[in-house]
PDB file of C-alpha atoms in Angstrom:
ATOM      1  CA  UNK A   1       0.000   0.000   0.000  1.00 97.00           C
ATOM      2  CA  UNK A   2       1.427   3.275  -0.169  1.00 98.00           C
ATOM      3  CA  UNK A   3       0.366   7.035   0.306  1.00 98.00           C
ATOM      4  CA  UNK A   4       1.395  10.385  -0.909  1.00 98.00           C
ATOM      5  CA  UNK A   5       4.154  12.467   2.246  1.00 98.00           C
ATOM      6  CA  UNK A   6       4.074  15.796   0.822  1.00 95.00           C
ATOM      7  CA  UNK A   7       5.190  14.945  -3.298  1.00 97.00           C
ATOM      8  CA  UNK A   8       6.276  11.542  -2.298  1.00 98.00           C
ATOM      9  CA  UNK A   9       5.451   8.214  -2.386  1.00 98.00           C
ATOM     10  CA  UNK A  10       5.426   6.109   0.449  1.00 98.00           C
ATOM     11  CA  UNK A  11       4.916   2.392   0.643  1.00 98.00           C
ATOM     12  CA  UNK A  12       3.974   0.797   3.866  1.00 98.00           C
ATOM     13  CA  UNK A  13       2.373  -2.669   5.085  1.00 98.00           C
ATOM     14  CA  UNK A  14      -0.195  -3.317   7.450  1.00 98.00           C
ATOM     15  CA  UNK A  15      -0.365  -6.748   9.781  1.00 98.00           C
ATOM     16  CA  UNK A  16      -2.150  -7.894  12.389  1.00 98.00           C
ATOM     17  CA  UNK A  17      -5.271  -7.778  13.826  1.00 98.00           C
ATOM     18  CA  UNK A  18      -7.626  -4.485  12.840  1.00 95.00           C
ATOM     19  CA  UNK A  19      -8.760  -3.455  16.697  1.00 95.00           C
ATOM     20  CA  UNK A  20      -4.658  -4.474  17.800  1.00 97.00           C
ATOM     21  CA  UNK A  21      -3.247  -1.620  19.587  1.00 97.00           C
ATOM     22  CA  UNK A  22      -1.253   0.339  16.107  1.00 98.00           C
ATOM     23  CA  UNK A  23       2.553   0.294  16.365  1.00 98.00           C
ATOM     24  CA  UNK A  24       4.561   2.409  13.650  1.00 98.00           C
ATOM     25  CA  UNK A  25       7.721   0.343  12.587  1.00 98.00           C
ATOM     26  CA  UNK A  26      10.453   1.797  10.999  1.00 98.00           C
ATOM     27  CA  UNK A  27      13.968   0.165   9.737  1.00 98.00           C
ATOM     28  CA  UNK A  28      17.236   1.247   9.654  1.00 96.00           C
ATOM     29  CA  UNK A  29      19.627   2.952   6.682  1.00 95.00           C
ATOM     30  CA  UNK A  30      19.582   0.973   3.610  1.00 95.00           C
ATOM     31  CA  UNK A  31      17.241  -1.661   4.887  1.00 96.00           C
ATOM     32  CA  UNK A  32      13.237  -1.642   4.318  1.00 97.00           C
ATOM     33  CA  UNK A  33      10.245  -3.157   6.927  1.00 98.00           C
ATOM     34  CA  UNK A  34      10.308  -6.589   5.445  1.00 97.00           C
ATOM     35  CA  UNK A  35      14.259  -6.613   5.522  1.00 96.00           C
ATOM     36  CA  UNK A  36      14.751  -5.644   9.163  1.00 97.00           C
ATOM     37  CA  UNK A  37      11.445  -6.778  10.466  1.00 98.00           C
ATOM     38  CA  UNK A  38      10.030 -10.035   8.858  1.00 97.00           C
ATOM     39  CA  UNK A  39      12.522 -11.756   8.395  1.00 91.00           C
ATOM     40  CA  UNK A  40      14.057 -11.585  11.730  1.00 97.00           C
ATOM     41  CA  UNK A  41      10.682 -12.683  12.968  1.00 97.00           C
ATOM     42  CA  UNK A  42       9.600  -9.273  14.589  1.00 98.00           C
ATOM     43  CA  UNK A  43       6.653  -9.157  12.723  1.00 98.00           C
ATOM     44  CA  UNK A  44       5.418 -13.060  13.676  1.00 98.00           C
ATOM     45  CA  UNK A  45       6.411 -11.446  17.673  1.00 98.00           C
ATOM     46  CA  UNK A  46       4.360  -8.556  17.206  1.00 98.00           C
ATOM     47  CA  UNK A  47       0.846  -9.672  15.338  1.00 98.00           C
ATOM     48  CA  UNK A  48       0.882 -12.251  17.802  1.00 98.00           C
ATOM     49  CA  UNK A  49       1.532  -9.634  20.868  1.00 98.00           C
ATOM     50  CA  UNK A  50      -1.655  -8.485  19.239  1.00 98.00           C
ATOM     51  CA  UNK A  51      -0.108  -5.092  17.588  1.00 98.00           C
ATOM     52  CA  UNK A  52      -1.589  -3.874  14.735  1.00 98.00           C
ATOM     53  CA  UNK A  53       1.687  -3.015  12.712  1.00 98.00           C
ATOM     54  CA  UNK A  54       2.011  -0.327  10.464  1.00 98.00           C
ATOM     55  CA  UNK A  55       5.290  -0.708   8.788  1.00 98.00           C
ATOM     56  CA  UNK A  56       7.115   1.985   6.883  1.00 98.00           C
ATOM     57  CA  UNK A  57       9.077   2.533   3.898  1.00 98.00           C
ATOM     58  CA  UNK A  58      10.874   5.276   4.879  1.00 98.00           C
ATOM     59  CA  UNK A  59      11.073   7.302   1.629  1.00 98.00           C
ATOM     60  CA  UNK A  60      14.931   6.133  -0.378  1.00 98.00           C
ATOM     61  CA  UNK A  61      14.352   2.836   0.688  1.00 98.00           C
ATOM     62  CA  UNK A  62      12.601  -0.244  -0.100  1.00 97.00           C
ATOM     63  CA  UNK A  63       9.284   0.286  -2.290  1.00 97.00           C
ATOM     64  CA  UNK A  64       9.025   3.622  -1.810  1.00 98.00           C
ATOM     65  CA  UNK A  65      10.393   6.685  -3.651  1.00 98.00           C
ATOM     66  CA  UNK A  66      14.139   7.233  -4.089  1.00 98.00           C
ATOM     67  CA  UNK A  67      14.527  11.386  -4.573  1.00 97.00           C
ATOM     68  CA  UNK A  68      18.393  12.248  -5.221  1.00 97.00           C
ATOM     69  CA  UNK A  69      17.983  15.613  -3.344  1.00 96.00           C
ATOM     70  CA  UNK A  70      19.608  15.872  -0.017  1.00 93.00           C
ATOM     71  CA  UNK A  71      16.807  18.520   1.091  1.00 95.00           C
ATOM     72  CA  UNK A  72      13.916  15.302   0.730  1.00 96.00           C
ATOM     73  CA  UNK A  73      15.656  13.607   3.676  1.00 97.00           C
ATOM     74  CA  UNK A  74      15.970  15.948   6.346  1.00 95.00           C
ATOM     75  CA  UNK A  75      15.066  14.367   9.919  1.00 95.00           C
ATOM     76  CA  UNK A  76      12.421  16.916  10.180  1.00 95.00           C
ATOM     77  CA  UNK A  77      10.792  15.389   7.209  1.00 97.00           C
ATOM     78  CA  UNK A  78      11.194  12.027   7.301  1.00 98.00           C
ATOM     79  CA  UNK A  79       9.819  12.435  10.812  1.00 98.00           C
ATOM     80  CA  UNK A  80       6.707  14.199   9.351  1.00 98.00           C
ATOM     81  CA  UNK A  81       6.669  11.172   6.954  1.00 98.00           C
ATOM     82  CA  UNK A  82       5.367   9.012  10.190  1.00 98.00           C
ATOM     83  CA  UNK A  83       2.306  11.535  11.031  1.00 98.00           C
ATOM     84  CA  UNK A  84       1.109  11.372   7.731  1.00 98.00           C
ATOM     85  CA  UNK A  85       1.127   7.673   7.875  1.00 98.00           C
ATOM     86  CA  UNK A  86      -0.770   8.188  10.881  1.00 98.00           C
ATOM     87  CA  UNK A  87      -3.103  10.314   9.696  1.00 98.00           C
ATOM     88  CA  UNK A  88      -3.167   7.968   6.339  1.00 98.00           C
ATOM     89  CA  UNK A  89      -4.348   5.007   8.107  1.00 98.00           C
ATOM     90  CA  UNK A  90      -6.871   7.060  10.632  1.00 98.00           C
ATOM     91  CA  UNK A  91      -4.566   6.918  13.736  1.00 98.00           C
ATOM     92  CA  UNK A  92      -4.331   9.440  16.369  1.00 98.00           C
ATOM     93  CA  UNK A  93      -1.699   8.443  18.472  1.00 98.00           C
ATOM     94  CA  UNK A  94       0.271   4.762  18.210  1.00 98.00           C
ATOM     95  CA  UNK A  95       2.996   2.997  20.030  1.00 98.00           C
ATOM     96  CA  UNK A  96       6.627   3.072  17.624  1.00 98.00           C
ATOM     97  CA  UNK A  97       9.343   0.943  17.353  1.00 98.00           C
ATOM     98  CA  UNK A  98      12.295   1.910  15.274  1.00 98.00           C
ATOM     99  CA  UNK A  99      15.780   0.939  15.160  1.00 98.00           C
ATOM    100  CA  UNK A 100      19.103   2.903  14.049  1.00 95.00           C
ATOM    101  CA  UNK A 101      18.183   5.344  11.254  1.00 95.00           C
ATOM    102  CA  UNK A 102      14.418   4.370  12.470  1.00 97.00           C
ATOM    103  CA  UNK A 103      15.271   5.107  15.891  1.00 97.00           C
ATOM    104  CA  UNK A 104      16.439   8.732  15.225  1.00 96.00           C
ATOM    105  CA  UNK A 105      13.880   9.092  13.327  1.00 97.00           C
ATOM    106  CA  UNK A 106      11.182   7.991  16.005  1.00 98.00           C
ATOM    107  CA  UNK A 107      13.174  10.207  18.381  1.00 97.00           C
ATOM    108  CA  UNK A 108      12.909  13.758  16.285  1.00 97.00           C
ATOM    109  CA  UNK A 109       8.464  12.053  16.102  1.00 98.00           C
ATOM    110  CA  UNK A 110       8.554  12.313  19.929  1.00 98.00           C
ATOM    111  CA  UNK A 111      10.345  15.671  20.015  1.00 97.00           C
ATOM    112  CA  UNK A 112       8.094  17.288  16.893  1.00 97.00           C
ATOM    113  CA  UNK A 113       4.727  15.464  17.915  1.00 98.00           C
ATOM    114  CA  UNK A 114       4.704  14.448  21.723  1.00 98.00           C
ATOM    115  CA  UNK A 115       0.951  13.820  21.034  1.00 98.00           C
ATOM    116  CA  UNK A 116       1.184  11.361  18.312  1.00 98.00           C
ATOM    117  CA  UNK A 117       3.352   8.745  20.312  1.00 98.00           C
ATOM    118  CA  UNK A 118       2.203   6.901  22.910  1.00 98.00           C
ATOM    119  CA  UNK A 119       5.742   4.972  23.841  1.00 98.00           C
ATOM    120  CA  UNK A 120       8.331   4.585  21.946  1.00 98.00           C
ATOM    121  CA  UNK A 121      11.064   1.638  21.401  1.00 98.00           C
ATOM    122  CA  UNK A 122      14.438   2.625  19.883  1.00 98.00           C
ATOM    123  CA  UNK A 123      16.594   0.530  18.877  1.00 98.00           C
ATOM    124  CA  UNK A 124      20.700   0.701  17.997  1.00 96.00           C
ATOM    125  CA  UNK A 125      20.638   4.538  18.959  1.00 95.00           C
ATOM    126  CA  UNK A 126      23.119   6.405  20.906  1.00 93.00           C
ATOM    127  CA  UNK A 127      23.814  10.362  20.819  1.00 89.00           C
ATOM    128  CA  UNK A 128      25.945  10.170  17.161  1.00 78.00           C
ATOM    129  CA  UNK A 129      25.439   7.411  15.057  1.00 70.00           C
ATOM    130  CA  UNK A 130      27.082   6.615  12.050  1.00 66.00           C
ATOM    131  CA  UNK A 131      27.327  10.865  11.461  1.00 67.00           C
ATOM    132  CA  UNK A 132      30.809  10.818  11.748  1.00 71.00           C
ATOM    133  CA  UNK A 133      31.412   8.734   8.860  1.00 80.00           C
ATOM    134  CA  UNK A 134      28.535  10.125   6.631  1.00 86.00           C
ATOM    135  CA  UNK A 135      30.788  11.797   4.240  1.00 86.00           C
ATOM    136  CA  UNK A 136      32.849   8.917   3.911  1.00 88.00           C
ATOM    137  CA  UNK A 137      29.342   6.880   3.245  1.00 90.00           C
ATOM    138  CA  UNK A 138      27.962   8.886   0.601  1.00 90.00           C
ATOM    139  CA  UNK A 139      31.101   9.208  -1.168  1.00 90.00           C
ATOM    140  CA  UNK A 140      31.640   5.176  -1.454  1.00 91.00           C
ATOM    141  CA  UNK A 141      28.261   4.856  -2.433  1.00 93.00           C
ATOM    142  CA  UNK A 142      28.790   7.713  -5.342  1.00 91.00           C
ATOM    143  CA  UNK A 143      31.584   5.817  -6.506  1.00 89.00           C
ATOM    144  CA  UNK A 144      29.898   2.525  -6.456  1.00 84.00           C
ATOM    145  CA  UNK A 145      33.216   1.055  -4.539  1.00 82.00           C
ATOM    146  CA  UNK A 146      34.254   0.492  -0.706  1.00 81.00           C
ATOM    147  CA  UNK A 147      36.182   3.256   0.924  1.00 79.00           C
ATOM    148  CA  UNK A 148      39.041   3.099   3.575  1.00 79.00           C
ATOM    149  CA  UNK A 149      36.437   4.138   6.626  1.00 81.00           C
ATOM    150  CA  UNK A 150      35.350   0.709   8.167  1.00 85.00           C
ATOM    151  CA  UNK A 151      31.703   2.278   9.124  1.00 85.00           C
ATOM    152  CA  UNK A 152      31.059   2.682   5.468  1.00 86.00           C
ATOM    153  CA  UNK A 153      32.626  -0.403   4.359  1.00 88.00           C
ATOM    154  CA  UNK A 154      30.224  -2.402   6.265  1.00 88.00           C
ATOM    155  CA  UNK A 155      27.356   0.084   5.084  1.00 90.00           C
ATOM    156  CA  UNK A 156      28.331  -0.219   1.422  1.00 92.00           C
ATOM    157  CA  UNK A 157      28.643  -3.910   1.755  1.00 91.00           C
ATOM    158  CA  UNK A 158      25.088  -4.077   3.550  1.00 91.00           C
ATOM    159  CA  UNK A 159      23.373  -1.543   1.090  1.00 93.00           C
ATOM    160  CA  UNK A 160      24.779  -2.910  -2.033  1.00 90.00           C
ATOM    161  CA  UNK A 161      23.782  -6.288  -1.666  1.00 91.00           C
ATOM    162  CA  UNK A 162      20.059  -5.106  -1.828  1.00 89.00           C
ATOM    163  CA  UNK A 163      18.737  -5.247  -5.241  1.00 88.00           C
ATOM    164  CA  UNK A 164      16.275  -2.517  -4.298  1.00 90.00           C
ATOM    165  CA  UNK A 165      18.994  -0.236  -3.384  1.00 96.00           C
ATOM    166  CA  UNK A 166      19.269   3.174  -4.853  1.00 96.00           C
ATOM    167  CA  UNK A 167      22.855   4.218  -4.440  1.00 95.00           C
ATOM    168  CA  UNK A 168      22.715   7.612  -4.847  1.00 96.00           C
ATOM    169  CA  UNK A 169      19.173   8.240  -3.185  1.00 97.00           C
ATOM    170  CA  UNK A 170      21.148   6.752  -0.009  1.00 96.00           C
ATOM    171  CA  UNK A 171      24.131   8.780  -0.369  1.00 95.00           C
ATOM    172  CA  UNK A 172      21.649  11.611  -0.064  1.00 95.00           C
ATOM    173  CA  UNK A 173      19.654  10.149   2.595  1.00 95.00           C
ATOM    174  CA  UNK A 174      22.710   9.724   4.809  1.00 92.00           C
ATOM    175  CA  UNK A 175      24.223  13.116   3.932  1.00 89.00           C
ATOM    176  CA  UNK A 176      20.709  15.472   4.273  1.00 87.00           C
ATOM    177  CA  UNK A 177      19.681  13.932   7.552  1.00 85.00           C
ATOM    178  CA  UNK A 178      22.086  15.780  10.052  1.00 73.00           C
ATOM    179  CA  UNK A 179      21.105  13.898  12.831  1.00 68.00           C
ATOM    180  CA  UNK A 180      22.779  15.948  15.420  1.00 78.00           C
ATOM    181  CA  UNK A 181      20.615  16.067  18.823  1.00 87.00           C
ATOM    182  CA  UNK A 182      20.813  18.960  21.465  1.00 91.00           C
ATOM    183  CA  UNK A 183      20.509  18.190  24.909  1.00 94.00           C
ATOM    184  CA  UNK A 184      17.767  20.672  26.001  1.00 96.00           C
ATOM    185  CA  UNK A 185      15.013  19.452  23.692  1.00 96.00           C
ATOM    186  CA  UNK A 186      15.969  15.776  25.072  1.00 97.00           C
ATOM    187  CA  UNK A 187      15.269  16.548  28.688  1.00 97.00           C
ATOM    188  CA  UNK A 188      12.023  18.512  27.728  1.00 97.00           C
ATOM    189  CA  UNK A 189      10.977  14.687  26.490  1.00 98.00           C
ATOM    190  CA  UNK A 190       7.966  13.227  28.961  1.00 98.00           C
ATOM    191  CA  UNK A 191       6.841  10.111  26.243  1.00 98.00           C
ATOM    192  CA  UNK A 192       8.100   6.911  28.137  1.00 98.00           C
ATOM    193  CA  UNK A 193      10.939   5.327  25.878  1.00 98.00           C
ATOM    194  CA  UNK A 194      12.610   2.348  26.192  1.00 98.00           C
ATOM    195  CA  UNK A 195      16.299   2.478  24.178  1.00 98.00           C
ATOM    196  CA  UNK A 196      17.832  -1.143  23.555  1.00 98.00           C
ATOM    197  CA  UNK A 197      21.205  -1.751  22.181  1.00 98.00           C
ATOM    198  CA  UNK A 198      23.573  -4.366  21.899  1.00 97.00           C
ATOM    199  CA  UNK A 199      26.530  -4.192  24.150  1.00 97.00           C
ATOM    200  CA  UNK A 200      29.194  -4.744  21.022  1.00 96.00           C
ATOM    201  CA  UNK A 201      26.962  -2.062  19.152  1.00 94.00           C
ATOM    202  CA  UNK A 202      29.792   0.033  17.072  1.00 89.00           C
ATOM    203  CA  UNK A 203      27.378   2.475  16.147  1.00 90.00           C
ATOM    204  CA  UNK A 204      25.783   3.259  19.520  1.00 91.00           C
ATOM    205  CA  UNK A 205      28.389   2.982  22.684  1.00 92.00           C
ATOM    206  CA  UNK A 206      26.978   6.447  23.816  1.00 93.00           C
ATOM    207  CA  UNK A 207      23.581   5.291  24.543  1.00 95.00           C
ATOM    208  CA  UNK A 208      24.036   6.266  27.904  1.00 96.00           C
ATOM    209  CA  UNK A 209      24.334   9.071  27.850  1.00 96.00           C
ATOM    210  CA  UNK A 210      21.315   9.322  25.822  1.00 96.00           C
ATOM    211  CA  UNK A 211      19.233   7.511  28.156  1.00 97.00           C
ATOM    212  CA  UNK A 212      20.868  10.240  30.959  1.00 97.00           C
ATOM    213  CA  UNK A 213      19.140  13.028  29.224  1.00 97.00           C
ATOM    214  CA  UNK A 214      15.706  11.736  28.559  1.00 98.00           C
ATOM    215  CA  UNK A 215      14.402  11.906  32.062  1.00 98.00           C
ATOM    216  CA  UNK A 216      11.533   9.644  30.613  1.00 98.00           C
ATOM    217  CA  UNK A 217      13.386   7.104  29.415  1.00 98.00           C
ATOM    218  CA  UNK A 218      15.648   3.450  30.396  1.00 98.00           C
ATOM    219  CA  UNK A 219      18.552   1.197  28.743  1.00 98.00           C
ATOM    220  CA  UNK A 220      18.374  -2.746  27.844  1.00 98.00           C
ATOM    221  CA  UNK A 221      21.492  -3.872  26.821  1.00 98.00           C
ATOM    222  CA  UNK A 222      21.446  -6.854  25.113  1.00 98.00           C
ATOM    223  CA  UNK A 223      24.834  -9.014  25.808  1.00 97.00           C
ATOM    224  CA  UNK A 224      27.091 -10.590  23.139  1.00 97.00           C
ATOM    225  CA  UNK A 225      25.450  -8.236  19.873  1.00 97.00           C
ATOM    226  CA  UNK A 226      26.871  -6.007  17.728  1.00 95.00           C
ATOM    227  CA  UNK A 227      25.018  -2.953  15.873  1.00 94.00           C
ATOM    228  CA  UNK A 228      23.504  -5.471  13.349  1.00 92.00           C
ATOM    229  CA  UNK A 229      23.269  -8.579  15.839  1.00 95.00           C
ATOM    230  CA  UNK A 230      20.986  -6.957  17.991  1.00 97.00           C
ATOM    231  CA  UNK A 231      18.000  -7.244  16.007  1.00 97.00           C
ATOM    232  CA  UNK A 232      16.886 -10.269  15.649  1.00 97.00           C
ATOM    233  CA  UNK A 233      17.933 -10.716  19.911  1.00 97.00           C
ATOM    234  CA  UNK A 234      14.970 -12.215  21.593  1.00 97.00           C
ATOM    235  CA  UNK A 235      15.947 -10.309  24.632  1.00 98.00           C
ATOM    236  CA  UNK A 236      15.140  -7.182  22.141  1.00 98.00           C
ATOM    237  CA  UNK A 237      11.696  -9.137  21.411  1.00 98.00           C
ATOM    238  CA  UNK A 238      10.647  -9.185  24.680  1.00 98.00           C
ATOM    239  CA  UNK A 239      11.527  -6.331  25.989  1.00 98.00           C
ATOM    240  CA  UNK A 240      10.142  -4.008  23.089  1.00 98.00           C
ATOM    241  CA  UNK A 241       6.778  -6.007  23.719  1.00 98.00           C
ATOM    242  CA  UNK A 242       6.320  -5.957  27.585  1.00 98.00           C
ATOM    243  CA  UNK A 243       7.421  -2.205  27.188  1.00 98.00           C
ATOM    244  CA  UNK A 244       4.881  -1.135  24.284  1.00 98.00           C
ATOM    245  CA  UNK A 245       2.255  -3.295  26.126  1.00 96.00           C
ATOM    246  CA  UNK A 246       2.248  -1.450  29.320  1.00 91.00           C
ATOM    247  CA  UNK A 247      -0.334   0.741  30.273  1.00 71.00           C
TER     248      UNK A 247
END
């Protein structure tokens, strides 16, 4: 299914049962829903949690629109991307779960539109990311070749072993969504969060001090994972669910 976000197209999937309590889900960089959430069995975990899942596209990935412009993917905007989803599907306010570039997204949802999100599960998320080696991403992907930065090595050899994969579309994604976060805005935050990472996570070792400005907010660690080992964790399973189920 997909909907129009202001010019672009959107695809998103719907599972579960109709009167389930809705849950936004949104993947990481160069992934798409069915990548990072079917088949690591999130989606079996959730419809059977009884969630009714409304799983994004996030626009540059999967089977949604791929712009080129740098401007399309600001965090502002990809954030906005989520309400109209919301509003799309009739939804007022929903649980979300997101992880990495999901996560930060789900993060600037809570800090744009408290009223939209119930609770909110991020995943692989600490206070920088993978921002420090977003030049060196974009570039490799550009060039269509590796570079010498070992973040965007293991990004380019992620992102270009999806078929679906627009090169260039992510090389602007990664580059236009400044992802830096301030710390006032953070301890303004009162929507409960729950922020899980793994504790080998390369892209995240500064979720702490995340966590320590959110006054709303806690930390799972999930032992023995790395950034991408941590999803499919059913520690991470459990946890998201007994958190997003909680009144």
């Amino acid at each position: 299914m997909d909907f129009d976000s202001d010019g672009v197209r959107l695809h998103y999937e719907a599972h579960g049962p109709e009167n389930g309590m809705p849950l936004v889900v949104v993947h990481g960089f160069a992934s798409s829903y069915r990548l990072n959430w079917v088949g690591t069995r999130w989606q079996e975990a959730l419809t059977a949690a009884g969630f009714r899942i409304f799983g994004l596209d996030c626009r540059g990935h999967g089977q949604s629109d791929k712009p080129h412009d740098r401007a399309k993917y600001a965090i502002d905007i990809m954030a906005a991307d989520v309400v109209r989803l919301l509003d799309h599907v009739d939804v007022r306010t929903a649980g979300y779960l997101g992880y990495s570039m999901g996560a930060r997204i789900g993060l600037q949802v809570v800090l744009d539109f408290p009223a939209r999100v119930q609770r909110a599960v991020l995943g692989g998320i600490g206070m920088s990311g993978a921002i420090q080696s977003a030049e060196a991403i974009a570039e490799s992907f550009l060039r269509g070749e590796p570079s010498d930065d070992p973040i965007a090595q293991s990004f380019f050899k992620f992102a270009s072993a999806q078929p679906t994969n627009d090169l260039k579309a992510l090389a602007a994604c990664i580059t236009g969504l400044q992802p830096k976060l301030e710390p006032a805005p953070l301890k303004a935050i009162r929507t409960p969060i729950l922020i899980v990472v793994g504790d080998r996570d390369e892209l995240a070792p500064d979720a702490p001090e995340l966590v320590e400005l959110i006054p709303s907010s806690r930390l799972v660690v999930v032992s023995g994972r790395d950034h991408m080992g941590a999803v499919p964790a059913r520690e991470f399973k459990q946890a998201a669910i007994d958190f997003l189920s909680a009144e």
